Amino acid sequence: MTAKRSQTDLVERQFGAQAAAYVASPVHASGPDLDWLAAVVAPLAPRVALDLGAGGGHVSYALAPHAGRVIACDLSPRMLAAVAETAAARGLANVETRACDVAALPFADAAADFAASRYSAHHWGDLPGALRECRRVLAPGATAVIMDAVSPGRPLPDSWLQALELLRDPSHVRDYGCDEWAALLEGAGFALRRVERFRLRLDFASWIARIGTPPVQAEAILALQRQAPAEVAAHFDFAADGSFTLDTACFEAVAA
Ligand SMILES: C[S@@+](CC[C@H](N)C(=O)[O-])C[C@H]1O[C@@H](n2cnc3c(N)ncnc32)[C@H](O)[C@@H]1O
């Protein structure tokens, strides 16, 4: 048996080595959800905007034209080095980086007036705690936009989704359902204002390459997909090469 790692160690191991892949990833670099985010933030023109779990920095780059300062926060110093380099190359002088865990944000109460997070919360070991931290560092009335893969909500496809995600990436915690998200946000002191849902087609080869899934686990994902009941196969639209379609959602919430 190998030594046990913490959830934080697992995340850094999974993502640190893949920084360049996440900057370049077309799934992350564009999408209707980023356009939706830009439309939300533009009229708000925040003074200080946080990008929680910044990864390759695509939320930070989308926020930068509309905010005074953008602070890209991530556990992985290697991800943040890639964000700093990319922001400089794009001339985005208002993007800063801060290595931290979202469950312990290094900011004073009410220090920021906007926060966003995309495709990161399903890795957070303590999601309720992280959302409370997000609420603490936001001024009352500030907007938070959380975007992530979501569970279809029904137990059967939910179990299949979490199994595929965990085989791909052992730092996966959970793709929460929209009802769970609503309760989590309200429990952390946010009023949910709007939910926008999307469907995202994932190319299997690049999905596993991006996170470095070992071949034995990639084979297990394909083997599972081949055994999926009709309802599950139809929901995720599994292709012979393993590509499939994921549900995603953007939650716009206001710090109460
Ligand atoms: C898929 S990437 C994020 C993609 C990015 N937000 C985008 O829109 O392109 C997930 C990121 O979440 C970060 N992360 C996971 N758990 C975290 C935590 N507890 N605190 C801070 N960052 C975390 C990982 O290090 C990784 O860089």
mmCIF file of C-alpha atoms and ligand atoms in Angstrom:
data_model
loop_
_atom_site.group_PDB
_atom_site.id
_atom_site.type_symbol
_atom_site.label_atom_id
_atom_site.label_comp_id
_atom_site.label_asym_id
_atom_site.label_seq_id
_atom_site.Cartn_x
_atom_site.Cartn_y
_atom_site.Cartn_z
ATOM 1 C CA MET A 1 0.000 0.000 0.000
ATOM 2 C CA THR A 2 1.415 3.446 -0.931
ATOM 3 C CA ALA A 3 1.451 6.376 1.520
ATOM 4 C CA LYS A 4 -1.916 8.154 1.869
ATOM 5 C CA ARG A 5 -2.191 11.627 0.330
ATOM 6 C CA SER A 6 -4.451 14.468 1.387
ATOM 7 C CA GLN A 7 -7.082 15.819 -1.030
ATOM 8 C CA THR A 8 -4.866 18.922 -1.409
ATOM 9 C CA ASP A 9 -1.842 16.773 -2.377
ATOM 10 C CA LEU A 10 -3.956 14.849 -4.886
ATOM 11 C CA VAL A 11 -5.173 18.075 -6.543
ATOM 12 C CA GLU A 12 -1.654 19.500 -6.839
ATOM 13 C CA ARG A 13 -0.336 16.179 -8.187
ATOM 14 C CA GLN A 14 -3.146 15.967 -10.761
ATOM 15 C CA PHE A 15 -3.057 19.578 -11.932
ATOM 16 C CA GLY A 16 0.465 20.905 -11.342
ATOM 17 C CA ALA A 17 2.020 18.910 -14.149
ATOM 18 C CA GLN A 18 -0.816 19.736 -16.552
ATOM 19 C CA ALA A 19 -0.740 23.553 -16.414
ATOM 20 C CA ALA A 20 0.113 24.071 -20.090
ATOM 21 C CA ALA A 21 -2.617 21.613 -21.144
ATOM 22 C CA TYR A 22 -5.251 23.587 -19.211
ATOM 23 C CA VAL A 23 -4.134 26.921 -20.690
ATOM 24 C CA ALA A 24 -4.372 25.425 -24.206
ATOM 25 C CA SER A 25 -7.533 23.304 -23.700
ATOM 26 C CA PRO A 26 -10.299 24.421 -26.117
ATOM 27 C CA VAL A 27 -12.953 23.138 -23.661
ATOM 28 C CA HIS A 28 -11.601 25.576 -21.056
ATOM 29 C CA ALA A 29 -10.443 28.463 -23.280
ATOM 30 C CA SER A 30 -13.873 29.204 -24.748
ATOM 31 C CA GLY A 31 -17.542 28.339 -24.422
ATOM 32 C CA PRO A 32 -20.971 29.924 -24.085
ATOM 33 C CA ASP A 33 -20.571 29.924 -20.287
ATOM 34 C CA LEU A 34 -17.570 32.296 -20.541
ATOM 35 C CA ASP A 35 -19.618 34.620 -22.773
ATOM 36 C CA TRP A 36 -22.441 34.419 -20.213
ATOM 37 C CA LEU A 37 -19.982 35.295 -17.412
ATOM 38 C CA ALA A 38 -18.656 38.306 -19.347
ATOM 39 C CA ALA A 39 -22.235 39.560 -19.814
ATOM 40 C CA VAL A 40 -22.864 39.252 -16.035
ATOM 41 C CA VAL A 41 -19.668 40.998 -14.932
ATOM 42 C CA ALA A 42 -19.552 43.802 -17.526
ATOM 43 C CA PRO A 43 -22.267 46.047 -16.029
ATOM 44 C CA LEU A 44 -21.033 45.392 -12.467
ATOM 45 C CA ALA A 45 -17.467 46.629 -13.177
ATOM 46 C CA PRO A 46 -16.078 45.218 -9.899
ATOM 47 C CA ARG A 47 -13.099 46.800 -8.151
ATOM 48 C CA VAL A 48 -11.657 43.444 -7.020
ATOM 49 C CA ALA A 49 -12.729 40.181 -8.686
ATOM 50 C CA LEU A 50 -11.620 36.740 -7.498
ATOM 51 C CA ASP A 51 -11.197 33.662 -9.716
ATOM 52 C CA LEU A 52 -11.427 30.672 -7.350
ATOM 53 C CA GLY A 53 -9.653 27.551 -8.651
ATOM 54 C CA ALA A 54 -8.271 29.481 -11.604
ATOM 55 C CA GLY A 55 -6.587 26.547 -13.391
ATOM 56 C CA GLY A 56 -5.373 27.797 -16.773
ATOM 57 C CA GLY A 57 -6.856 31.233 -16.006
ATOM 58 C CA HIS A 58 -9.675 31.485 -18.553
ATOM 59 C CA VAL A 59 -12.118 33.046 -16.079
ATOM 60 C CA SER A 60 -9.471 35.610 -15.069
ATOM 61 C CA TYR A 61 -8.885 36.550 -18.717
ATOM 62 C CA ALA A 62 -12.676 36.939 -19.236
ATOM 63 C CA LEU A 63 -13.024 39.126 -16.109
ATOM 64 C CA ALA A 64 -9.933 41.286 -16.716
ATOM 65 C CA PRO A 65 -11.464 43.776 -19.232
ATOM 66 C CA HIS A 66 -14.328 44.502 -16.787
ATOM 67 C CA ALA A 67 -12.611 44.628 -13.365
ATOM 68 C CA GLY A 68 -10.108 46.866 -11.607
ATOM 69 C CA ARG A 69 -8.076 43.948 -10.244
ATOM 70 C CA VAL A 70 -8.486 40.223 -10.863
ATOM 71 C CA ILE A 71 -6.903 37.797 -8.395
ATOM 72 C CA ALA A 72 -6.467 34.260 -9.756
ATOM 73 C CA CYS A 73 -6.475 31.865 -6.768
ATOM 74 C CA ASP A 74 -5.384 28.234 -7.017
ATOM 75 C CA LEU A 75 -3.790 25.513 -4.900
ATOM 76 C CA SER A 76 -1.241 24.835 -7.619
ATOM 77 C CA PRO A 77 1.740 27.225 -7.904
ATOM 78 C CA ARG A 78 2.532 25.682 -11.303
ATOM 79 C CA MET A 79 -0.949 26.554 -12.600
ATOM 80 C CA LEU A 80 -0.546 30.103 -11.303
ATOM 81 C CA ALA A 81 2.861 30.483 -12.987
ATOM 82 C CA ALA A 82 1.175 29.575 -16.297
ATOM 83 C CA VAL A 83 -1.620 32.108 -15.601
ATOM 84 C CA ALA A 84 0.891 34.902 -14.838
ATOM 85 C CA GLU A 85 2.818 34.121 -18.029
ATOM 86 C CA THR A 86 -0.343 34.004 -20.191
ATOM 87 C CA ALA A 87 -1.810 37.192 -18.684
ATOM 88 C CA ALA A 88 1.485 39.016 -19.366
ATOM 89 C CA ALA A 89 1.569 37.708 -22.942
ATOM 90 C CA ARG A 90 -2.010 39.022 -23.437
ATOM 91 C CA GLY A 91 -1.198 42.409 -21.908
ATOM 92 C CA LEU A 92 -3.630 41.865 -18.986
ATOM 93 C CA ALA A 93 -1.707 43.883 -16.380
ATOM 94 C CA ASN A 94 -4.564 43.768 -13.817
ATOM 95 C CA VAL A 95 -4.393 39.958 -13.334
ATOM 96 C CA GLU A 96 -2.559 38.881 -10.156
ATOM 97 C CA THR A 97 -2.084 35.377 -8.755
ATOM 98 C CA ARG A 98 -2.377 34.031 -5.196
ATOM 99 C CA ALA A 99 -1.574 30.444 -4.166
ATOM 100 C CA CYS A 100 -4.189 29.342 -1.626
ATOM 101 C CA ASP A 101 -6.881 26.855 -0.742
ATOM 102 C CA VAL A 102 -10.394 28.152 -1.402
ATOM 103 C CA ALA A 103 -11.335 26.838 2.039
ATOM 104 C CA ALA A 104 -8.949 29.401 3.655
ATOM 105 C CA LEU A 105 -8.856 32.508 1.471
ATOM 106 C CA PRO A 106 -6.047 34.959 2.395
ATOM 107 C CA PHE A 107 -8.271 38.048 2.146
ATOM 108 C CA ALA A 108 -9.986 40.296 4.682
ATOM 109 C CA ASP A 109 -13.760 40.231 5.194
ATOM 110 C CA ALA A 110 -15.586 42.056 2.344
ATOM 111 C CA ALA A 111 -12.298 42.624 0.466
ATOM 112 C CA ALA A 112 -13.737 41.718 -2.957
ATOM 113 C CA ASP A 113 -16.858 42.734 -4.835
ATOM 114 C CA PHE A 114 -17.077 39.862 -7.347
ATOM 115 C CA ALA A 115 -16.101 36.175 -7.344
ATOM 116 C CA ALA A 116 -16.278 33.507 -10.009
ATOM 117 C CA SER A 117 -15.281 29.882 -10.199
ATOM 118 C CA ARG A 118 -15.428 27.470 -13.142
ATOM 119 C CA TYR A 119 -14.841 23.693 -13.343
ATOM 120 C CA SER A 120 -13.106 23.636 -9.971
ATOM 121 C CA ALA A 121 -15.699 23.180 -7.198
ATOM 122 C CA HIS A 122 -16.100 19.456 -7.938
ATOM 123 C CA HIS A 123 -12.541 19.060 -6.566
ATOM 124 C CA TRP A 124 -13.090 20.967 -3.325
ATOM 125 C CA GLY A 125 -12.843 18.720 -0.268
ATOM 126 C CA ASP A 126 -14.977 21.075 1.858
ATOM 127 C CA LEU A 127 -17.447 22.773 -0.474
ATOM 128 C CA PRO A 128 -19.682 24.240 2.287
ATOM 129 C CA GLY A 129 -16.576 25.683 3.999
ATOM 130 C CA ALA A 130 -15.223 27.103 0.730
ATOM 131 C CA LEU A 131 -18.564 28.759 -0.080
ATOM 132 C CA ARG A 132 -18.639 30.302 3.409
ATOM 133 C CA GLU A 133 -15.118 31.648 2.776
ATOM 134 C CA CYS A 134 -16.253 33.057 -0.564
ATOM 135 C CA ARG A 135 -19.184 34.762 1.194
ATOM 136 C CA ARG A 136 -16.891 36.126 3.951
ATOM 137 C CA VAL A 137 -14.483 37.840 1.534
ATOM 138 C CA LEU A 138 -17.295 39.365 -0.552
ATOM 139 C CA ALA A 139 -18.963 42.645 0.347
ATOM 140 C CA PRO A 140 -22.715 42.396 1.068
ATOM 141 C CA GLY A 141 -24.610 42.640 -2.213
ATOM 142 C CA ALA A 142 -21.631 41.399 -4.283
ATOM 143 C CA THR A 143 -22.187 38.787 -6.982
ATOM 144 C CA ALA A 144 -20.691 35.293 -7.111
ATOM 145 C CA VAL A 145 -20.880 33.144 -10.240
ATOM 146 C CA ILE A 146 -20.126 29.462 -9.775
ATOM 147 C CA MET A 147 -19.879 27.325 -12.899
ATOM 148 C CA ASP A 148 -19.320 23.580 -12.873
ATOM 149 C CA ALA A 149 -20.252 20.193 -14.225
ATOM 150 C CA VAL A 150 -23.503 19.121 -12.582
ATOM 151 C CA SER A 151 -25.139 15.822 -11.783
ATOM 152 C CA PRO A 152 -28.262 14.947 -13.816
ATOM 153 C CA GLY A 153 -29.912 14.700 -10.363
ATOM 154 C CA ARG A 154 -31.356 11.200 -10.779
ATOM 155 C CA PRO A 155 -29.552 8.412 -8.826
ATOM 156 C CA LEU A 156 -28.776 6.112 -11.778
ATOM 157 C CA PRO A 157 -27.004 8.554 -14.127
ATOM 158 C CA ASP A 158 -25.565 10.331 -11.077
ATOM 159 C CA SER A 159 -23.725 7.163 -9.942
ATOM 160 C CA TRP A 160 -22.396 6.574 -13.440
ATOM 161 C CA LEU A 161 -21.173 10.145 -13.783
ATOM 162 C CA GLN A 162 -19.292 10.093 -10.456
ATOM 163 C CA ALA A 163 -17.748 6.700 -11.317
ATOM 164 C CA LEU A 164 -16.475 7.919 -14.697
ATOM 165 C CA GLU A 165 -15.132 11.130 -13.163
ATOM 166 C CA LEU A 166 -13.319 9.322 -10.333
ATOM 167 C CA LEU A 167 -11.722 6.778 -12.677
ATOM 168 C CA ARG A 168 -10.499 9.639 -14.832
ATOM 169 C CA ASP A 169 -9.178 11.704 -11.929
ATOM 170 C CA PRO A 170 -8.812 10.552 -8.302
ATOM 171 C CA SER A 171 -8.973 14.188 -7.124
ATOM 172 C CA HIS A 172 -12.655 14.291 -8.181
ATOM 173 C CA VAL A 173 -15.011 14.788 -5.221
ATOM 174 C CA ARG A 174 -18.509 15.231 -6.663
ATOM 175 C CA ASP A 175 -20.492 16.835 -9.491
ATOM 176 C CA TYR A 176 -23.371 18.208 -7.409
ATOM 177 C CA GLY A 177 -26.940 18.462 -8.686
ATOM 178 C CA CYS A 178 -28.677 21.822 -9.179
ATOM 179 C CA ASP A 179 -30.854 21.268 -6.083
ATOM 180 C CA GLU A 180 -27.760 20.515 -4.004
ATOM 181 C CA TRP A 181 -26.108 23.681 -5.335
ATOM 182 C CA ALA A 182 -29.115 25.814 -4.426
ATOM 183 C CA ALA A 183 -29.062 24.485 -0.844
ATOM 184 C CA LEU A 184 -25.270 24.849 -0.536
ATOM 185 C CA LEU A 185 -25.284 28.453 -1.746
ATOM 186 C CA GLU A 186 -28.150 29.433 0.514
ATOM 187 C CA GLY A 187 -26.508 27.640 3.470
ATOM 188 C CA ALA A 188 -23.352 29.715 2.894
ATOM 189 C CA GLY A 189 -25.215 33.040 2.963
ATOM 190 C CA PHE A 190 -25.979 33.633 -0.711
ATOM 191 C CA ALA A 191 -29.327 34.354 -2.381
ATOM 192 C CA LEU A 192 -29.497 32.401 -5.639
ATOM 193 C CA ARG A 193 -30.560 34.773 -8.413
ATOM 194 C CA ARG A 194 -30.306 32.748 -11.641
ATOM 195 C CA VAL A 195 -29.240 29.363 -12.998
ATOM 196 C CA GLU A 196 -28.153 28.885 -16.611
ATOM 197 C CA ARG A 197 -27.681 25.315 -17.866
ATOM 198 C CA PHE A 198 -25.499 24.102 -20.718
ATOM 199 C CA ARG A 199 -24.439 20.783 -22.295
ATOM 200 C CA LEU A 200 -20.756 20.244 -23.055
ATOM 201 C CA ARG A 201 -19.451 17.629 -25.520
ATOM 202 C CA LEU A 202 -16.173 16.092 -24.288
ATOM 203 C CA ASP A 203 -13.725 14.451 -26.662
ATOM 204 C CA PHE A 204 -12.542 11.343 -24.776
ATOM 205 C CA ALA A 205 -8.907 11.327 -25.980
ATOM 206 C CA SER A 206 -8.232 14.917 -24.947
ATOM 207 C CA TRP A 207 -10.351 14.598 -21.767
ATOM 208 C CA ILE A 208 -8.098 11.850 -20.379
ATOM 209 C CA ALA A 209 -4.835 13.253 -21.833
ATOM 210 C CA ARG A 210 -5.421 16.635 -20.140
ATOM 211 C CA ILE A 211 -5.363 15.127 -16.632
ATOM 212 C CA GLY A 212 -2.976 12.222 -17.383
ATOM 213 C CA THR A 213 -5.412 9.342 -16.716
ATOM 214 C CA PRO A 214 -3.415 6.071 -16.565
ATOM 215 C CA PRO A 215 -4.279 3.627 -19.424
ATOM 216 C CA VAL A 216 -5.752 1.041 -17.034
ATOM 217 C CA GLN A 217 -8.272 3.623 -15.760
ATOM 218 C CA ALA A 218 -9.049 4.895 -19.278
ATOM 219 C CA GLU A 219 -9.794 1.278 -20.282
ATOM 220 C CA ALA A 220 -12.039 0.886 -17.234
ATOM 221 C CA ILE A 221 -14.034 3.990 -18.259
ATOM 222 C CA LEU A 222 -14.554 2.572 -21.759
ATOM 223 C CA ALA A 223 -15.491 -0.838 -20.329
ATOM 224 C CA LEU A 224 -18.039 0.775 -18.001
ATOM 225 C CA GLN A 225 -19.521 2.838 -20.828
ATOM 226 C CA ARG A 226 -20.003 -0.329 -22.915
ATOM 227 C CA GLN A 227 -22.077 -1.842 -20.051
ATOM 228 C CA ALA A 228 -24.213 1.235 -19.430
ATOM 229 C CA PRO A 229 -27.981 0.792 -19.317
ATOM 230 C CA ALA A 230 -29.884 2.465 -22.165
ATOM 231 C CA GLU A 231 -31.060 5.416 -20.023
ATOM 232 C CA VAL A 232 -27.481 6.233 -18.997
ATOM 233 C CA ALA A 233 -26.006 5.765 -22.493
ATOM 234 C CA ALA A 234 -28.707 8.017 -23.941
ATOM 235 C CA HIS A 235 -28.320 10.721 -21.296
ATOM 236 C CA PHE A 236 -24.559 11.050 -21.771
ATOM 237 C CA ASP A 237 -24.675 10.192 -25.497
ATOM 238 C CA PHE A 238 -21.679 7.851 -25.239
ATOM 239 C CA ALA A 239 -19.807 7.416 -28.542
ATOM 240 C CA ALA A 240 -17.765 4.327 -29.452
ATOM 241 C CA ASP A 241 -14.540 6.252 -28.798
ATOM 242 C CA GLY A 242 -15.675 7.225 -25.256
ATOM 243 C CA SER A 243 -16.643 10.823 -26.046
ATOM 244 C CA PHE A 244 -19.750 11.968 -24.196
ATOM 245 C CA THR A 245 -21.900 14.960 -23.205
ATOM 246 C CA LEU A 246 -21.830 16.497 -19.741
ATOM 247 C CA ASP A 247 -24.378 18.756 -18.013
ATOM 248 C CA THR A 248 -22.953 22.045 -16.766
ATOM 249 C CA ALA A 249 -24.530 24.992 -14.978
ATOM 250 C CA CYS A 250 -23.760 28.574 -13.965
ATOM 251 C CA PHE A 251 -25.166 29.758 -10.632
ATOM 252 C CA GLU A 252 -25.421 33.511 -10.164
ATOM 253 C CA ALA A 253 -25.804 34.361 -6.494
ATOM 254 C CA VAL A 254 -25.751 37.490 -4.362
ATOM 255 C CA ALA A 255 -23.948 37.795 -1.010
ATOM 256 C CA ALA A 256 -26.831 38.352 1.418
HETATM 257 C C1 LIG B 1 -10.137 22.258 -14.214
HETATM 258 S S1 LIG B 1 -9.129 23.390 -13.405
HETATM 259 C C2 LIG B 1 -10.009 24.931 -13.462
HETATM 260 C C3 LIG B 1 -10.290 25.456 -14.820
HETATM 261 C C4 LIG B 1 -10.432 26.966 -14.930
HETATM 262 N N1 LIG B 1 -11.174 27.579 -13.844
HETATM 263 C C5 LIG B 1 -11.021 27.379 -16.292
HETATM 264 O O1 LIG B 1 -12.119 27.953 -16.327
HETATM 265 O O2 LIG B 1 -10.362 27.091 -17.294
HETATM 266 C C6 LIG B 1 -9.369 23.034 -11.683
HETATM 267 C C7 LIG B 1 -8.437 23.851 -10.779
HETATM 268 O O3 LIG B 1 -8.966 23.874 -9.451
HETATM 269 C C8 LIG B 1 -7.867 23.923 -8.566
HETATM 270 N N2 LIG B 1 -8.311 23.530 -7.225
HETATM 271 C C9 LIG B 1 -8.857 22.350 -6.870
HETATM 272 N N3 LIG B 1 -9.145 22.343 -5.545
HETATM 273 C C10 LIG B 1 -8.781 23.571 -5.071
HETATM 274 C C11 LIG B 1 -8.845 24.188 -3.777
HETATM 275 N N4 LIG B 1 -9.333 23.526 -2.706
HETATM 276 N N5 LIG B 1 -8.371 25.440 -3.642
HETATM 277 C C12 LIG B 1 -7.868 26.107 -4.720
HETATM 278 N N6 LIG B 1 -7.791 25.580 -5.962
HETATM 279 C C13 LIG B 1 -8.247 24.322 -6.140
HETATM 280 C C14 LIG B 1 -6.864 22.950 -9.207
HETATM 281 O O4 LIG B 1 -5.537 23.165 -8.742
HETATM 282 C C15 LIG B 1 -7.022 23.257 -10.696
HETATM 283 O O5 LIG B 1 -6.077 24.188 -11.145
#
